[in-house]
Short mmCIF file of C-alpha atoms and ligand atoms in Angstrom, two decimals:
data_model
loop_
_atom_site.label_atom_id
_atom_site.label_comp_id
_atom_site.label_asym_id
_atom_site.label_seq_id
_atom_site.Cartn_x
_atom_site.Cartn_y
_atom_site.Cartn_z
CA MET A 207 93.97 132.92 50.45
CA ASN A 208 95.93 135.57 51.19
CA ASN A 209 98.79 136.13 53.58
CA ILE A 210 96.07 136.83 56.75
CA ILE A 211 94.16 134.01 56.23
CA GLU A 212 95.51 130.26 56.34
CA GLN A 213 93.64 126.81 56.14
CA VAL A 214 95.19 125.24 59.22
CA TYR A 215 93.01 122.02 59.31
CA CYS A 216 90.34 120.07 57.19
CA ASN A 217 87.00 118.37 57.82
CA PRO A 218 86.12 120.11 59.67
CA ASP A 219 87.32 123.69 57.95
CA ILE A 220 89.59 125.44 60.43
CA TYR A 221 91.21 128.88 59.25
CA LYS A 222 93.41 131.19 61.06
CA ILE A 223 93.33 134.70 60.49
CA SER A 224 96.59 136.63 62.16
CA VAL A 225 95.61 139.96 63.38
CA PRO A 226 98.33 142.10 63.80
CA LEU A 227 98.70 143.30 67.55
CA THR A 228 101.17 146.36 66.13
CA GLY A 229 103.47 147.69 68.72
CA ASN A 230 102.94 144.54 70.94
CA ALA A 231 105.42 142.03 72.13
CA LEU A 232 102.82 139.23 71.03
CA LYS A 233 102.73 140.41 67.76
CA ASN A 234 99.62 138.72 66.51
CA LEU A 235 96.19 137.20 67.70
CA ASN A 236 95.64 133.88 65.90
CA SER A 237 91.88 134.03 65.55
CA TYR A 238 90.03 131.02 64.38
CA VAL A 239 87.37 130.49 62.40
CA ILE A 240 85.56 126.92 62.39
CA LEU A 241 83.16 126.25 59.28
CA ASP A 242 80.68 123.53 58.96
CA HIS A 243 77.30 122.99 56.99
CA GLY A 244 76.92 126.61 56.56
CA GLU A 245 77.36 127.68 60.23
CA SER A 246 80.62 129.52 61.62
CA LEU A 247 82.08 130.22 64.97
CA VAL A 248 85.00 132.87 65.19
CA ILE A 249 87.07 132.40 68.33
CA ASP A 250 88.50 135.79 69.59
CA THR A 251 88.91 139.21 67.67
CA GLY A 252 92.03 141.30 68.39
CA PHE A 253 92.35 144.83 69.93
CA ARG A 254 89.67 147.46 69.44
CA THR A 255 91.81 149.20 66.81
CA GLU A 256 91.36 149.86 62.95
CA GLU A 257 93.87 147.59 62.05
CA CYS A 258 92.70 144.83 63.61
CA TYR A 259 89.07 145.52 62.87
CA ASN A 260 89.96 146.01 59.16
CA THR A 261 92.41 142.66 59.23
CA LEU A 262 89.53 140.64 61.20
CA MET A 263 86.73 141.62 58.74
CA GLU A 264 89.00 141.29 55.70
CA GLY A 265 89.63 138.03 56.68
CA LEU A 266 85.99 137.25 57.23
CA ARG A 267 85.27 138.61 53.74
CA THR A 268 87.51 135.99 52.12
CA LEU A 269 85.70 133.30 53.57
CA GLY A 270 82.35 134.68 52.38
CA LEU A 271 81.41 135.68 56.21
CA SER A 272 80.18 138.71 57.76
CA PRO A 273 79.88 139.53 62.02
CA ALA A 274 75.99 139.61 61.30
CA HIS A 275 75.91 136.14 60.51
CA THR A 276 78.57 134.19 62.75
CA SER A 277 78.82 133.26 66.03
CA LEU A 278 81.93 134.25 68.50
CA PHE A 279 83.64 132.59 70.97
CA LEU A 280 85.77 134.45 73.74
CA SER A 281 88.29 132.76 75.67
CA HIS A 282 89.24 135.31 78.48
CA LEU A 283 88.49 138.93 79.15
CA HIS A 284 91.83 140.15 77.56
CA SER A 285 91.77 143.07 74.97
CA ASP A 286 93.67 141.32 72.63
CA HIS A 287 90.75 138.49 72.71
CA ILE A 288 87.40 140.48 73.39
CA GLY A 289 88.46 143.93 71.85
CA LEU A 290 85.86 143.91 68.52
CA ALA A 291 83.20 141.92 70.48
CA GLN A 292 80.80 144.53 70.01
CA TYR A 293 80.81 144.42 66.17
CA PHE A 294 79.31 140.84 66.50
CA ASN A 295 76.65 141.92 68.34
CA TYR A 296 73.48 140.87 66.21
CA PRO A 297 70.12 139.44 66.76
CA ASP A 298 70.98 136.45 64.83
CA THR A 299 74.23 135.60 66.34
CA THR A 300 75.58 134.42 69.88
CA ILE A 301 78.73 135.71 71.61
CA TYR A 302 79.50 132.84 73.69
CA MET A 303 82.15 133.44 77.15
CA GLY A 304 82.40 131.89 80.33
CA LYS A 305 80.19 132.98 83.04
CA GLU A 306 83.11 133.43 85.59
CA GLU A 307 84.73 135.32 83.16
CA TYR A 308 82.08 137.68 81.97
CA SER A 309 80.79 138.38 85.51
CA TYR A 310 84.26 139.44 86.37
CA TYR A 311 84.75 141.71 83.15
CA SER A 312 81.41 143.30 83.93
CA ASN A 313 82.69 144.30 87.46
CA MET A 314 86.15 145.20 86.20
CA ILE A 315 85.15 147.97 83.43
CA SER A 316 82.37 149.15 85.77
CA GLY A 317 85.25 150.11 88.46
CA GLY A 318 88.24 150.00 87.00
CA ARG A 319 88.99 152.83 84.25
CA ASN A 320 91.18 155.25 86.27
CA PRO A 321 94.56 153.99 87.41
CA ARG A 322 93.58 153.78 90.59
CA GLY A 323 90.76 151.48 90.35
CA PHE A 324 91.28 147.94 88.92
CA ASN A 325 94.25 146.71 91.13
CA GLY A 326 95.65 150.12 91.33
CA GLU A 327 95.52 150.37 95.51
CA ARG A 328 97.11 146.76 95.41
CA PHE A 329 100.25 147.79 93.43
CA LEU A 330 100.39 151.01 95.39
CA ALA A 331 100.66 149.46 98.67
CA GLU A 332 103.27 146.65 97.08
CA GLY A 333 105.47 149.44 96.54
CA PHE A 334 104.78 150.56 93.07
CA PRO A 335 105.87 154.44 92.97
CA SER A 336 102.46 156.39 92.17
CA ALA A 337 103.94 158.54 89.27
CA GLU A 338 105.04 155.11 87.48
CA LEU A 339 101.53 153.37 88.19
CA GLU A 340 99.80 156.18 86.27
CA GLU A 341 102.24 155.79 83.22
CA ALA A 342 101.99 152.63 82.95
CA HIS A 343 98.33 152.64 82.87
CA ARG A 344 98.26 155.50 80.57
CA SER A 345 100.34 153.24 77.85
CA ASN A 346 98.76 149.97 78.57
CA PRO A 347 96.84 148.74 75.73
CA ALA A 348 95.06 146.04 77.90
CA ARG A 349 92.45 149.17 79.03
CA ILE A 350 92.92 151.24 75.73
CA TYR A 351 91.74 148.63 73.24
CA LEU A 352 88.78 147.09 75.32
CA PRO A 353 85.32 147.12 74.00
CA SER A 354 83.64 150.66 74.31
CA GLU A 355 80.45 149.47 74.44
CA THR A 356 78.82 146.33 76.72
CA PHE A 357 77.70 143.22 74.75
CA PRO A 358 75.26 140.43 75.39
CA VAL A 359 77.11 136.73 75.93
CA ARG A 360 75.63 133.32 76.25
CA GLU A 361 77.37 132.34 79.14
CA LEU A 362 79.04 128.91 79.17
CA SER A 363 79.79 126.67 82.40
CA ASP A 364 82.74 123.92 82.57
CA GLN A 365 81.89 121.07 80.18
CA ASP A 366 79.16 123.04 78.24
CA LYS A 367 78.92 122.47 74.52
CA ILE A 368 78.64 124.77 71.36
CA LYS A 369 77.60 123.58 67.92
CA VAL A 370 78.71 124.92 64.62
CA GLY A 371 77.06 122.69 61.93
CA GLU A 372 77.77 119.17 63.09
CA VAL A 373 80.71 120.28 64.90
CA GLU A 374 80.53 119.65 68.58
CA LEU A 375 82.80 121.99 70.99
CA THR A 376 83.59 121.54 74.93
CA ALA A 377 84.12 124.51 76.97
CA ILE A 378 86.91 123.96 79.69
CA LEU A 379 87.06 126.05 82.46
CA LEU A 380 90.47 126.88 83.18
CA PRO A 381 91.39 129.82 85.60
CA GLY A 382 94.95 131.12 86.01
CA HIS A 383 95.93 133.35 83.25
CA THR A 384 92.58 135.01 84.05
CA PRO A 385 89.91 134.40 86.61
CA GLY A 386 87.44 132.16 84.00
CA LEU A 387 89.58 131.54 80.90
CA MET A 388 88.10 128.85 78.78
CA CYS A 389 89.56 126.52 76.30
CA LEU A 390 87.78 124.95 73.33
CA TYR A 391 88.19 121.26 72.76
CA LEU A 392 86.78 119.52 69.74
CA GLU A 393 86.96 115.90 70.93
CA LYS A 394 86.11 113.96 67.75
CA GLU A 395 89.37 115.43 66.31
CA LYS A 396 91.32 115.78 69.35
CA ILE A 397 91.99 119.28 68.89
CA MET A 398 92.67 121.79 71.65
CA PHE A 399 91.88 125.49 71.19
CA THR A 400 94.19 126.50 74.07
CA ALA A 401 93.81 130.51 74.11
CA ASP A 402 96.33 132.09 76.43
CA HIS A 403 96.52 129.05 78.85
CA VAL A 404 99.21 127.58 76.80
CA LEU A 405 101.44 129.54 74.44
CA PHE A 406 104.63 127.96 72.90
CA ASP A 407 107.29 130.40 72.16
CA ILE A 408 106.20 133.18 74.82
CA THR A 409 105.17 132.28 78.70
CA PRO A 410 101.56 132.92 79.53
CA ASN A 411 101.20 136.06 81.95
CA ILE A 412 100.24 135.14 85.56
CA THR A 413 99.47 137.98 87.67
CA SER A 414 97.24 139.34 90.46
CA TRP A 415 93.72 139.72 90.34
CA PRO A 416 91.50 141.38 93.09
CA GLY A 417 89.23 138.83 94.59
CA MET A 418 91.13 135.69 92.85
CA GLU A 419 93.33 133.70 95.38
CA ASN A 420 96.67 132.25 94.44
CA PRO A 421 96.41 132.48 90.93
CA LEU A 422 99.52 130.86 90.45
CA ALA A 423 98.33 127.70 91.83
CA ARG A 424 95.12 127.83 90.08
CA TYR A 425 96.96 128.16 86.93
CA ILE A 426 99.16 124.98 87.67
CA LYS A 427 96.03 123.19 88.64
CA SER A 428 94.57 124.04 85.30
CA LEU A 429 97.81 123.07 83.29
CA GLU A 430 97.06 119.39 85.36
CA LYS A 431 93.52 119.66 84.20
CA VAL A 432 94.03 120.11 80.35
CA MET A 433 96.88 117.79 80.23
CA THR A 434 94.08 115.11 81.30
CA TYR A 435 92.39 115.74 77.74
CA ASP A 436 93.55 113.66 74.94
CA VAL A 437 94.95 116.24 72.26
CA LYS A 438 96.57 115.57 68.68
CA THR A 439 96.48 119.16 67.41
CA VAL A 440 96.88 122.29 69.54
CA PHE A 441 95.85 125.95 68.09
CA PRO A 442 97.27 128.65 70.69
CA ALA A 443 96.34 132.43 70.24
CA HIS A 444 99.50 133.67 69.81
CA ARG A 445 102.26 132.69 67.67
CA ASN A 446 103.20 129.21 66.71
CA LEU A 447 103.79 125.83 68.20
CA SER A 448 107.68 125.72 67.85
CA GLY A 449 107.54 121.92 66.90
CA LYS A 450 106.40 121.04 70.57
CA THR A 451 103.66 118.85 72.16
CA MET A 452 101.41 120.46 74.53
CA GLU A 453 102.69 117.89 77.19
CA GLN A 454 106.06 119.21 76.58
CA ARG A 455 105.38 122.95 76.47
CA ILE A 456 103.45 122.47 79.84
CA ALA A 457 106.46 120.60 81.36
CA GLU A 458 108.67 123.93 80.38
CA ILE A 459 105.85 126.38 81.74
CA ILE A 460 106.03 124.47 84.81
CA ALA A 461 109.71 124.73 85.22
CA HIS A 462 110.13 128.47 84.25
CA HIS A 463 107.62 129.09 87.11
CA THR A 464 109.76 126.55 89.61
CA THR A 465 112.56 128.76 88.50
CA ARG A 466 111.00 131.96 89.26
CA LEU A 467 109.75 130.75 92.65
CA MET A 468 113.62 130.18 93.40
CA GLU A 469 114.50 133.44 92.16
CA VAL A 470 111.90 134.98 94.80
CA ILE A 471 113.35 132.90 97.50
CA ASP A 472 116.99 133.98 96.64
CA ALA A 473 115.93 137.40 96.35
CA LEU A 474 114.41 137.64 99.84
CA LYS A 475 117.50 136.12 101.16
CA GLU A 476 119.50 138.75 99.90
CA LYS A 477 116.91 141.62 101.18
CA PRO A 478 114.48 140.53 103.94
CA GLY A 479 111.42 142.61 104.24
CA ALA A 480 111.50 143.72 100.51
CA ASN A 481 108.26 144.48 99.32
CA ALA A 482 106.50 143.20 95.53
CA TYR A 483 107.93 146.23 93.57
CA GLU A 484 111.64 145.65 95.38
CA VAL A 485 111.56 141.92 94.69
CA ALA A 486 110.62 142.29 90.99
CA GLY A 487 113.82 144.74 90.64
CA LYS A 488 115.86 141.47 91.62
CA LEU A 489 114.22 139.01 89.05
CA THR A 490 115.56 138.44 85.57
CA TRP A 491 113.11 139.87 82.91
CA SER A 492 113.74 140.38 79.10
CA LEU A 493 114.15 144.10 79.40
CA ARG A 494 116.44 144.56 76.12
CA GLY A 495 119.54 145.90 77.90
CA ARG A 496 117.64 148.02 79.95
CA SER A 497 117.98 148.23 83.66
CA TRP A 498 114.92 147.87 85.98
CA GLU A 499 115.01 151.55 86.82
CA ASP A 500 114.73 152.34 82.93
CA ALA A 501 112.25 149.57 81.87
CA PRO A 502 109.13 150.90 80.48
CA LYS A 503 106.64 151.31 83.27
CA LYS A 504 104.16 149.03 81.41
CA GLN A 505 106.63 146.58 81.66
CA LYS A 506 107.10 147.04 85.21
CA TRP A 507 103.69 146.83 86.19
CA PHE A 508 103.36 143.33 84.16
CA ALA A 509 106.45 142.43 86.42
CA VAL A 510 105.23 143.38 89.50
CA GLY A 511 101.86 141.64 88.89
CA GLU A 512 103.75 138.40 88.06
CA THR A 513 106.01 138.74 91.05
CA LEU A 514 102.87 139.11 93.49
CA ALA A 515 101.61 135.77 92.04
CA HIS A 516 104.79 134.17 93.09
CA LEU A 517 104.77 135.88 96.50
CA GLU A 518 101.15 134.65 97.03
CA TYR A 519 101.98 131.23 96.08
CA LEU A 520 105.09 131.09 98.41
CA GLU A 521 102.97 132.45 101.23
CA ALA A 522 100.10 130.04 100.64
CA GLN A 523 102.55 127.32 100.96
CA GLY A 524 104.10 128.50 104.28
CA ARG A 525 107.56 129.44 103.25
CA ILE A 526 107.32 132.83 103.25
CA ARG A 527 105.22 135.89 105.64
CA LYS A 528 104.10 139.15 104.60
CA ASP A 529 104.59 141.84 107.61
CA LYS A 530 102.14 144.67 107.95
CA GLU A 531 103.82 147.00 105.89
CA ASN A 532 103.74 144.50 102.97
CA GLY A 533 107.55 143.45 103.52
CA TYR A 534 107.90 139.69 102.67
CA TYR A 535 110.62 137.62 105.05
CA LEU A 536 111.45 133.74 104.28
CA LEU A 537 110.07 131.67 106.95
ZN1 ZN B 267 95.54 137.13 77.52
#
């Protein structure tokens, strides 16, 4: 084995290919490969960049595989997960993706390549300056590194099974991080491939999605759902486990959002009628010493999206209200 690929489980054989996400805070995408009785399944791909492509293909070659003969599971629509999907589109292979997620993705790419398309109007209405929005979208790999071609998928519903040799995996629908994210569960071994639903040394981004109400509430519900599974081994899509169990990490993630909600309430106490952009400027972000004003626009875009998810949550709980000018007030 070389330094990009590592066997992480025996019987069934599971390998992890570390696909580098250069220039991105996530650092790597953990692409997993399950091999059993001559069949194989790859879980997630990395960005559509030459570096990701070369690494993933080298990893597959090390295992004696090629994308023409291996199936692919896409956990969710983010470009670091589906970027290379089109290169797995062969007659003998199957690309699996959640039904909700695939239809959301198809709508998103048909209308959303310009800055004011996908969710842009919402951000402008919530106070995001238009010049900053355009810069944020220009520099956002989420868009640049998506597949350049469409690809057919076998759509999965909650609890559908995928067979890899004699290994049976269950797809679990867990909306929140995206509208239709799915995790894979290998019941026999109590293994959960958590994708970006549960990450360990970073917190999954929860943001506002057109057509998806109250993403934070859905996410918390999905954290509760995944906790009902008996899990001994966790394979997340980024970074490492930091010595924690899934249950411990979920408790920390819920605590993080509770703190965030309190911060939003404090911001509105300080400035009643603030819009989402102004509220975001008052919250704690890791900006590496930079002020909110000087923060990279891409980071502001993520911050405002996350703020919106928290504002929507508080609004649904009846703790705040929004006026016609998109100013928020405590109730
Ligand atoms: Zn993601």
